[in-house]
Amino acid sequence: MINFTRNTVLSKLFFGTILALMPLFLEGVLAAPPGIVPYMTNCSTCHQTKGEGSTNLAPKLSNRIGKIASFDEGRRYMLSVVFNGMAGRIVVDGMPFLGVMTPLGHLKDEDISGALNYILSLQNMPQIKPFTPAEVKAARSLPKKSAPQMTIERQKLIAAHGSF
Ligand code: HEC
């Protein structure tokens, strides 16, 4: 009997605590930026959790790369980096950077759009049009590009729209 009462009290405490914490949990989930899960799973090891990048591993993406997502060639460039990967010397924030990104075309359309949308959420620029799975699907069927082609594409983008 004593045990029963004790268990009842304990279980009330347990469920009471869970109920009390529920709003906090929901708030965390609802406030989570879109695409955080596919980004954390597939990109953050190299580009880090807030897109801050890592010296000698992967360039910074936050407050930088979203600038090119506001025009079509830039969006196509972001998608082709994911499908083709990238390697070679690039300049980021005025500093030379040399690294290798493996192609990630095996990911699902919605995971790629999600990861890119997470990167957009790291910008100081409001209202950049989010990527859609349909946009990713269309880019998937484009011809594959080599690492040197990707570097040339990046240089063309900078020549036309300024550095990012
Ligand atoms: C294995 C590490 C690694 C992973 C995982 C990775 N990247 Fe990269 N990423 C890089 C490196 C390194 C570069 C720069 C390549 C170079 O130096 O030429 C890069 C470049 C980029 C660029 C172009 C940056 C620029 O300045 O032009 C984008 C966009 C990008 N990555 C997005 C992603 C996304 C989205 C994911 C996840 C779906 C991802 N990356 C996963 C290492 C990685």
Short mmCIF file of C-alpha atoms and ligand atoms in Angstrom, two decimals:
data_model
loop_
_atom_site.label_atom_id
_atom_site.label_comp_id
_atom_site.label_asym_id
_atom_site.label_seq_id
_atom_site.Cartn_x
_atom_site.Cartn_y
_atom_site.Cartn_z
CA MET A 1 0.00 0.00 0.00
CA ILE A 2 2.74 2.36 0.99
CA ASN A 3 4.60 1.40 -2.16
CA PHE A 4 1.51 1.95 -4.26
CA THR A 5 1.02 5.46 -2.84
CA ARG A 6 4.67 6.20 -3.30
CA ASN A 7 4.51 5.04 -6.91
CA THR A 8 1.42 7.14 -7.53
CA VAL A 9 3.14 10.19 -6.11
CA LEU A 10 6.26 9.47 -8.15
CA SER A 11 4.33 8.92 -11.35
CA LYS A 12 2.35 12.13 -10.75
CA LEU A 13 5.61 13.94 -10.25
CA PHE A 14 7.05 12.34 -13.38
CA PHE A 15 4.13 13.12 -15.68
CA GLY A 16 3.64 16.48 -14.04
CA THR A 17 7.23 17.38 -14.87
CA ILE A 18 6.82 16.18 -18.45
CA LEU A 19 3.63 18.25 -18.84
CA ALA A 20 5.34 21.28 -17.35
CA LEU A 21 8.28 20.92 -19.75
CA MET A 22 6.10 20.32 -22.83
CA PRO A 23 5.69 24.00 -23.79
CA LEU A 24 9.48 24.46 -23.59
CA PHE A 25 10.01 21.42 -25.78
CA LEU A 26 7.39 22.51 -28.32
CA GLU A 27 8.81 26.00 -28.37
CA GLY A 28 12.25 24.53 -29.13
CA VAL A 29 10.89 22.41 -31.96
CA LEU A 30 8.74 25.17 -33.44
CA ALA A 31 11.52 27.74 -33.17
CA ALA A 32 14.06 25.41 -34.81
CA PRO A 33 15.11 26.85 -38.17
CA PRO A 34 13.87 24.91 -41.20
CA GLY A 35 16.23 22.22 -42.46
CA ILE A 36 18.28 22.07 -39.29
CA VAL A 37 18.10 18.24 -39.19
CA PRO A 38 19.41 17.51 -42.72
CA TYR A 39 22.03 20.26 -42.30
CA MET A 40 23.25 18.87 -38.97
CA THR A 41 23.30 15.34 -40.39
CA ASN A 42 25.05 16.04 -43.71
CA CYS A 43 26.86 19.38 -43.65
CA SER A 44 27.73 20.47 -40.12
CA THR A 45 30.70 18.10 -39.66
CA CYS A 46 32.58 20.26 -42.14
CA HIS A 47 30.78 23.63 -42.25
CA GLN A 48 30.05 23.57 -38.46
CA THR A 49 26.72 23.95 -36.70
CA LYS A 50 26.20 27.67 -37.38
CA GLY A 51 27.85 27.60 -40.81
CA GLU A 52 30.89 29.31 -39.34
CA GLY A 53 33.24 26.98 -41.24
CA SER A 54 36.49 25.54 -40.05
CA THR A 55 40.05 26.50 -41.02
CA ASN A 56 41.55 23.94 -43.41
CA LEU A 57 38.31 21.92 -43.51
CA ALA A 58 35.37 23.86 -44.95
CA PRO A 59 34.61 27.52 -45.73
CA LYS A 60 32.23 29.69 -43.76
CA LEU A 61 28.70 29.82 -45.24
CA SER A 62 26.81 32.00 -42.73
CA ASN A 63 26.21 35.66 -43.59
CA ARG A 64 27.96 35.13 -46.89
CA ILE A 65 26.65 32.45 -49.21
CA GLY A 66 22.98 33.50 -48.96
CA LYS A 67 23.82 36.59 -50.98
CA ILE A 68 24.03 34.45 -54.14
CA ALA A 69 20.76 32.67 -53.38
CA SER A 70 18.88 35.83 -54.35
CA PHE A 71 19.52 35.30 -58.09
CA ASP A 72 19.03 32.29 -60.37
CA GLU A 73 22.65 31.50 -61.36
CA GLY A 74 23.62 31.70 -57.69
CA ARG A 75 20.92 29.23 -56.70
CA ARG A 76 22.00 26.88 -59.49
CA TYR A 77 25.60 27.23 -58.24
CA MET A 78 24.63 26.24 -54.67
CA LEU A 79 22.75 23.21 -55.99
CA SER A 80 25.58 22.18 -58.30
CA VAL A 81 28.06 22.33 -55.40
CA VAL A 82 25.89 19.78 -53.58
CA PHE A 83 25.55 17.52 -56.65
CA ASN A 84 29.12 17.79 -57.96
CA GLY A 85 31.12 18.52 -54.83
CA MET A 86 33.98 20.98 -55.07
CA ALA A 87 37.75 21.03 -54.79
CA GLY A 88 40.49 23.53 -55.37
CA ARG A 89 41.65 26.94 -54.25
CA ILE A 90 38.93 29.50 -53.52
CA VAL A 91 39.09 32.85 -51.76
CA VAL A 92 36.75 33.34 -48.80
CA ASP A 93 36.64 36.63 -46.88
CA GLY A 94 39.84 37.64 -48.67
CA MET A 95 41.69 34.52 -47.48
CA PRO A 96 42.76 31.66 -49.77
CA PHE A 97 41.12 28.38 -48.90
CA LEU A 98 41.89 24.92 -50.21
CA GLY A 99 39.55 22.03 -49.47
CA VAL A 100 37.52 19.16 -50.81
CA MET A 101 33.77 18.70 -50.61
CA THR A 102 32.48 15.30 -51.69
CA PRO A 103 29.34 15.21 -53.91
CA LEU A 104 26.15 14.66 -51.90
CA GLY A 105 23.68 13.81 -54.66
CA HIS A 106 22.61 10.63 -52.87
CA LEU A 107 20.59 12.78 -50.44
CA LYS A 108 16.84 13.15 -50.93
CA ASP A 109 15.50 16.28 -52.68
CA GLU A 110 13.80 17.49 -49.48
CA ASP A 111 16.96 16.99 -47.42
CA ILE A 112 19.03 19.04 -49.88
CA SER A 113 16.47 21.87 -50.02
CA GLY A 114 16.20 21.68 -46.22
CA ALA A 115 19.97 21.92 -45.68
CA LEU A 116 20.24 24.86 -48.09
CA ASN A 117 17.31 26.59 -46.37
CA TYR A 118 19.08 26.20 -43.05
CA ILE A 119 22.06 28.02 -44.58
CA LEU A 120 19.69 30.78 -45.74
CA SER A 121 18.41 31.07 -42.17
CA LEU A 122 21.99 31.95 -41.10
CA GLN A 123 22.04 35.16 -43.16
CA ASN A 124 21.57 38.75 -42.15
CA MET A 125 19.39 39.10 -45.23
CA PRO A 126 15.68 38.62 -44.68
CA GLN A 127 13.29 37.12 -47.20
CA ILE A 128 15.46 35.07 -49.51
CA LYS A 129 13.18 32.71 -51.43
CA PRO A 130 13.49 29.24 -49.86
CA PHE A 131 14.68 26.28 -51.94
CA THR A 132 11.96 23.75 -52.82
CA PRO A 133 12.36 19.98 -53.39
CA ALA A 134 11.11 20.60 -56.98
CA GLU A 135 13.98 23.05 -57.60
CA VAL A 136 16.43 20.42 -56.32
CA LYS A 137 14.85 17.73 -58.50
CA ALA A 138 15.26 19.90 -61.62
CA ALA A 139 18.94 20.52 -60.80
CA ARG A 140 19.53 16.80 -60.25
CA SER A 141 19.08 16.03 -63.97
CA LEU A 142 21.64 18.64 -65.13
CA PRO A 143 24.94 17.31 -66.56
CA LYS A 144 27.59 16.51 -63.92
CA LYS A 145 30.54 18.88 -63.54
CA SER A 146 34.14 18.27 -62.53
CA ALA A 147 35.89 20.01 -59.64
CA PRO A 148 37.82 22.41 -61.96
CA GLN A 149 34.53 23.25 -63.77
CA MET A 150 32.98 24.13 -60.41
CA THR A 151 35.88 26.46 -59.60
CA ILE A 152 35.42 28.18 -62.99
CA GLU A 153 31.67 28.48 -62.35
CA ARG A 154 32.41 30.14 -59.01
CA GLN A 155 34.81 32.62 -60.67
CA LYS A 156 32.18 33.50 -63.31
CA LEU A 157 29.62 34.10 -60.59
CA ILE A 158 31.99 36.45 -58.78
CA ALA A 159 32.86 38.27 -62.03
CA ALA A 160 29.15 38.86 -62.72
CA HIS A 161 27.84 39.59 -59.22
CA GLY A 162 30.82 40.50 -57.02
CA SER A 163 32.49 38.40 -54.37
CA PHE A 164 30.42 36.61 -51.77
C1 HEC B 1 33.56 16.79 -46.29
C2 HEC B 1 33.30 18.14 -45.82
C3 HEC B 1 32.08 18.83 -46.35
C4 HEC B 1 30.75 18.46 -46.24
C5 HEC B 1 30.18 17.23 -45.54
C6 HEC B 1 29.98 19.50 -46.89
N1 HEC B 1 30.82 20.46 -47.40
FE1 HEC B 1 30.25 22.08 -48.46
N2 HEC B 1 32.21 22.54 -48.82
C7 HEC B 1 33.30 21.86 -48.28
C8 HEC B 1 34.52 22.45 -48.81
C9 HEC B 1 35.93 22.01 -48.46
C10 HEC B 1 34.13 23.48 -49.70
C11 HEC B 1 35.06 24.38 -50.52
C12 HEC B 1 35.73 23.58 -51.62
C13 HEC B 1 36.99 24.25 -52.20
O1 HEC B 1 37.84 24.66 -51.41
O2 HEC B 1 37.08 24.35 -53.43
C14 HEC B 1 32.66 23.52 -49.66
C15 HEC B 1 31.88 24.43 -50.37
C16 HEC B 1 30.52 24.57 -50.24
C17 HEC B 1 29.74 25.61 -50.86
C18 HEC B 1 30.27 26.72 -51.76
C19 HEC B 1 30.96 27.77 -50.94
C20 HEC B 1 31.52 28.90 -51.76
O3 HEC B 1 32.06 29.84 -51.15
O4 HEC B 1 31.43 28.92 -52.98
C21 HEC B 1 28.44 25.38 -50.50
C22 HEC B 1 27.23 26.21 -50.91
C23 HEC B 1 28.42 24.21 -49.65
N3 HEC B 1 29.70 23.74 -49.52
C24 HEC B 1 27.27 23.67 -49.10
C25 HEC B 1 27.24 22.44 -48.43
C26 HEC B 1 26.03 21.79 -48.02
C27 HEC B 1 24.62 22.34 -48.21
C28 HEC B 1 26.39 20.61 -47.43
C29 HEC B 1 25.49 19.53 -46.89
C30 HEC B 1 24.40 19.09 -47.73
C31 HEC B 1 27.85 20.54 -47.47
N4 HEC B 1 28.32 21.68 -48.08
C32 HEC B 1 28.60 19.49 -46.96
C33 HEC B 1 33.25 20.80 -47.41
C34 HEC B 1 32.11 20.09 -47.09
#
